[in-house]
mmCIF file of C-alpha atoms in Angstrom:
data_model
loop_
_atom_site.group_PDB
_atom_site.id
_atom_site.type_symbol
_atom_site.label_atom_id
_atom_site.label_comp_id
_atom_site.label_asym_id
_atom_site.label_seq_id
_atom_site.Cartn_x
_atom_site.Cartn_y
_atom_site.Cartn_z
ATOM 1 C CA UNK A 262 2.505 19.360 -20.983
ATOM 2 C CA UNK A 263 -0.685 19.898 -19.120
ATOM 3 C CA UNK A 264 -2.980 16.970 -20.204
ATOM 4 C CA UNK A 265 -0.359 14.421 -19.691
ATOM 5 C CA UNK A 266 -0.965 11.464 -16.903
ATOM 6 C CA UNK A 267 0.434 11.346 -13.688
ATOM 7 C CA UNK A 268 0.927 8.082 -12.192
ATOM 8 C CA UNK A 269 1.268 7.746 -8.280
ATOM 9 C CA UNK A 270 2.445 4.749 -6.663
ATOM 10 C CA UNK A 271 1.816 4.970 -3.202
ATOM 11 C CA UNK A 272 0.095 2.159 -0.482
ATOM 12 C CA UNK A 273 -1.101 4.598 1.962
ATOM 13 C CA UNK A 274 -4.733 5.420 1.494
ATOM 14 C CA UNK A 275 -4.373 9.129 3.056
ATOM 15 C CA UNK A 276 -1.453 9.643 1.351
ATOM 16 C CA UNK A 277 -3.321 8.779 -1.798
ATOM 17 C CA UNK A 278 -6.231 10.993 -1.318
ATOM 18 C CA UNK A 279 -4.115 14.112 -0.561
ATOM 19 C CA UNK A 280 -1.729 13.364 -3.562
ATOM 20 C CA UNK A 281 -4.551 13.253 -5.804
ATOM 21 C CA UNK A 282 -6.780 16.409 -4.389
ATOM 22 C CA UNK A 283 -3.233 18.911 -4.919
ATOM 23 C CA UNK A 284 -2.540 17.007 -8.274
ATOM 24 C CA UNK A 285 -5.845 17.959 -9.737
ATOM 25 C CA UNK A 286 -5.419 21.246 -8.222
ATOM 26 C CA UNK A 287 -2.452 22.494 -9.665
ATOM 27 C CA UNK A 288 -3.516 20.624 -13.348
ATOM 28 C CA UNK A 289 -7.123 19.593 -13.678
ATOM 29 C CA UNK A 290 -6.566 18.618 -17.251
ATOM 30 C CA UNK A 291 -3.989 15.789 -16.104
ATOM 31 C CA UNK A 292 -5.304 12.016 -15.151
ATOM 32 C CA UNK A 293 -3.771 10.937 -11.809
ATOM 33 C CA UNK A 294 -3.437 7.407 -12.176
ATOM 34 C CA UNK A 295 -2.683 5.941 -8.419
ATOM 35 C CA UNK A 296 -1.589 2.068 -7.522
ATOM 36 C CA UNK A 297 -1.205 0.784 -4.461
ATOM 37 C CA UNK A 298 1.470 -1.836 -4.765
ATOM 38 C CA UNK A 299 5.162 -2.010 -6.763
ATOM 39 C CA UNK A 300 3.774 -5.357 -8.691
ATOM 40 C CA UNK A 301 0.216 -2.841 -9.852
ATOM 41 C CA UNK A 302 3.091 -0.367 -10.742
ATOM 42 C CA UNK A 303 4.811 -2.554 -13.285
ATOM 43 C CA UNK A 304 1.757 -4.541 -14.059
ATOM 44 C CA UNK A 305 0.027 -0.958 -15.799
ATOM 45 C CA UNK A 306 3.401 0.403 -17.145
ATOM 46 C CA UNK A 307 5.033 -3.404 -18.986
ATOM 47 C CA UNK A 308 1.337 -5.358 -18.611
ATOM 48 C CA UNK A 309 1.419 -8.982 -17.333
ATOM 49 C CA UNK A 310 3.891 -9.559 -20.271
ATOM 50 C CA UNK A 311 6.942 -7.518 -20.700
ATOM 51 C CA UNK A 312 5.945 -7.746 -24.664
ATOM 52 C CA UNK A 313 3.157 -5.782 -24.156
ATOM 53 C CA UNK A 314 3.501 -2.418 -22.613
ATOM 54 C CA UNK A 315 1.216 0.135 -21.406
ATOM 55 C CA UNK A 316 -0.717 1.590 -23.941
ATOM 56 C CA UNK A 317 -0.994 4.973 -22.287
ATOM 57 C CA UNK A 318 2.986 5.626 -22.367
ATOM 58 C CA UNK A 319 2.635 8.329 -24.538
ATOM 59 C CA UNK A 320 0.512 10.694 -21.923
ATOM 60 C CA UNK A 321 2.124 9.716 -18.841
ATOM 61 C CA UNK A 322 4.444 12.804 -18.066
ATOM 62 C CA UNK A 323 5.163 11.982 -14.667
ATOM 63 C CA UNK A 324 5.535 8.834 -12.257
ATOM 64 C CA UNK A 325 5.712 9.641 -8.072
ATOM 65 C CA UNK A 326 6.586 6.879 -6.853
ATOM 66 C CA UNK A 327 7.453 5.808 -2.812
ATOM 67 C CA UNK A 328 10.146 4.019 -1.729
ATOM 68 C CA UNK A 329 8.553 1.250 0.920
ATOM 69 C CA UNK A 330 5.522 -0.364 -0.772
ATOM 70 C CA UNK A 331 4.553 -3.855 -0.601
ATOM 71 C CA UNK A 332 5.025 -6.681 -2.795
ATOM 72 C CA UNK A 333 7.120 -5.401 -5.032
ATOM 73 C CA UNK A 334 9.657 -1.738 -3.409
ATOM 74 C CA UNK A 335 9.487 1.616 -5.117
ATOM 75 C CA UNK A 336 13.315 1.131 -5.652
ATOM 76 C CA UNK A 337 12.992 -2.429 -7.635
ATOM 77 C CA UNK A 338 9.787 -0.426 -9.668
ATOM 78 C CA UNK A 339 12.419 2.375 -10.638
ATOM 79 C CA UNK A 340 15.244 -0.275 -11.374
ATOM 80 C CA UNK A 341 12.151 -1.647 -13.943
ATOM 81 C CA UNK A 342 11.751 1.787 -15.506
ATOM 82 C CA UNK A 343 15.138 2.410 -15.870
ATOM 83 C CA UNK A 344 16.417 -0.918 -17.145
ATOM 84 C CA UNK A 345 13.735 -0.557 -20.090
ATOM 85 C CA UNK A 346 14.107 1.606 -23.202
ATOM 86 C CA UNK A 347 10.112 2.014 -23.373
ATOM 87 C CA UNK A 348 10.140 3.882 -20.284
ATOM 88 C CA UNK A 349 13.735 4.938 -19.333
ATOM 89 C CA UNK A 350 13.392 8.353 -20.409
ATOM 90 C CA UNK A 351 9.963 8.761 -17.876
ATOM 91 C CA UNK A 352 10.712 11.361 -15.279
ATOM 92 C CA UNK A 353 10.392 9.563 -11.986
ATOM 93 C CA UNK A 354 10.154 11.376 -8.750
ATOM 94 C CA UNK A 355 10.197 9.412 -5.645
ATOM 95 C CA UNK A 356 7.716 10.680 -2.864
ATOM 96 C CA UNK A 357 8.265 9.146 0.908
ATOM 97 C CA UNK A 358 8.082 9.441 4.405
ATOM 98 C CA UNK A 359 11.595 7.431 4.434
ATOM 99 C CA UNK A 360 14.713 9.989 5.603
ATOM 100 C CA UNK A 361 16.811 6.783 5.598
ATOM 101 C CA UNK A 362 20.085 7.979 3.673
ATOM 102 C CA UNK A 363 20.938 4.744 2.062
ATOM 103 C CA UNK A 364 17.319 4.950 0.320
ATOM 104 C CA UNK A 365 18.322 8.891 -0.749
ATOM 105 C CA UNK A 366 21.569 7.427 -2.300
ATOM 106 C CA UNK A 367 19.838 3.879 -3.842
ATOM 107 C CA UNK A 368 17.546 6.008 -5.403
ATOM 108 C CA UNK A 369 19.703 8.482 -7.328
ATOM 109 C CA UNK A 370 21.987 5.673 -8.528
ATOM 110 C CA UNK A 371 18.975 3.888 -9.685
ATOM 111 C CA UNK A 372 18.632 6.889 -11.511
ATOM 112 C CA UNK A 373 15.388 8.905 -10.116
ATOM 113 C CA UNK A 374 15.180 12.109 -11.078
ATOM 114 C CA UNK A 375 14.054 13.848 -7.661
ATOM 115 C CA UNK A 376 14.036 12.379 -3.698
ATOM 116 C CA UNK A 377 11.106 14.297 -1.777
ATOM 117 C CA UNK A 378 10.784 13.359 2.204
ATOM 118 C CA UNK A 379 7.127 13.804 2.803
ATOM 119 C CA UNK A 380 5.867 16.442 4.930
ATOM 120 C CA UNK A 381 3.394 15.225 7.697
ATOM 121 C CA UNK A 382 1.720 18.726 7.856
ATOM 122 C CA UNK A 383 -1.380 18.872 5.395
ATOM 123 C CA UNK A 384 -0.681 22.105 3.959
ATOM 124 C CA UNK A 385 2.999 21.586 3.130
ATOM 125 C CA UNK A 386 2.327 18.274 1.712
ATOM 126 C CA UNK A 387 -0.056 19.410 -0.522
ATOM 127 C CA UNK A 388 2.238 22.166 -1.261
ATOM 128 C CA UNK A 389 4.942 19.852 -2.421
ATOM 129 C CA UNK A 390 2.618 17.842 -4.555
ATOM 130 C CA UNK A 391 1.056 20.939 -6.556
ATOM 131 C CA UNK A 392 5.118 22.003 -6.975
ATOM 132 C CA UNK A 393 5.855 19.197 -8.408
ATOM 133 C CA UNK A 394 3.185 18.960 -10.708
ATOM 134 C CA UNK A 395 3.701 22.275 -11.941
ATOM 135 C CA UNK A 396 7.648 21.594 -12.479
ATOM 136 C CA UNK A 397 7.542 18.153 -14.344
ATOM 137 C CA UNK A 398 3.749 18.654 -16.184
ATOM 138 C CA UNK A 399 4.546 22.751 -17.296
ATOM 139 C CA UNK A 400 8.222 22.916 -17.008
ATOM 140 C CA UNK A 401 9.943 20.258 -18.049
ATOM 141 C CA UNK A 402 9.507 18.883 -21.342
ATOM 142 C CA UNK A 403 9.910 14.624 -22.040
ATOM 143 C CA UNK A 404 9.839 12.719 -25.355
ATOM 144 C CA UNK A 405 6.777 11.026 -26.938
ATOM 145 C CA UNK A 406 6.977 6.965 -25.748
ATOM 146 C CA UNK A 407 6.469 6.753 -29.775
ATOM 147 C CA UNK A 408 9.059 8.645 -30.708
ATOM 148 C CA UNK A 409 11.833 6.894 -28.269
ATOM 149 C CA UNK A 410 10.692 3.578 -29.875
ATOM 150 C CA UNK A 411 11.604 4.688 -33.214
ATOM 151 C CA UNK A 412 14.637 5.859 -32.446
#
């Protein structure tokens, strides 16, 4: 699936740049995609008007996405994904420095399909991010957006 977008919702700007370096590292052929907000989140995947979706479903392989963002929470952006049939099949990993275990058990029953705690040492975050981008972007395999809409 190498090639396919990654797109990283996350507000803090170190955060950001780290995600990004180990992304491209472990697949240099996949677009990272970052926003910095929930409401840029749903913005680029639905577009100002739910009627007109992103056009780039079809390569995005992969959303990280964190929990406490502003204007709009990671949790509310996942209830978004999941509640629409244009992107409810989009594996969704949710990436944060949160160890609250209400947030753990929101997220799973809004149906993400991974709950990483960031690490605050360099070298084992950027660990974790070139993991998972090796997992969901050459591991797993996820439908076509096209083909779920004809289905």
């Amino acid at each position: 699936m190498d090639g396919h977008s990654i797109l990283v919702v996350e507000d803090n700007p170190d955060d950001q740049v780290l995600a990004v370096r180990a992304l491209k590292s472990a697949s240099e052929n996949s677009p990272v995609i970052v926003k910095e907000d929930g409401q840029e989140a749903l913005d680029f995947l639905f577009g100002n008007d739910a009627r007109q979706p992103c056009k780039d479903l079809d390569s995005l392989g992969l959303v990280l996405l964190d929990v406490k963002l502003p204007k709009v929470s990671g949790l509310e952006v996942l209830k978004g994904i999941r509640s629409s049939p244009l992107t409810n099949w989009l594996p969704v990993v949710m990436v944060t420095s949160s160890d609250e275990p209400a947030d753990l058990l929101n997220a799973y029953r809004l149906g993400a399909n991974s709950f990483i705690t960031k690490s605050i040492n360099y070298r084992e975050f950027t660990e974790q991010m070139k993991l998972l981008a090796r997992y969901w972007l050459f591991v797993n395999k996820v439908p076509k957006a096209g083909a779920v809409r004809s289905l």
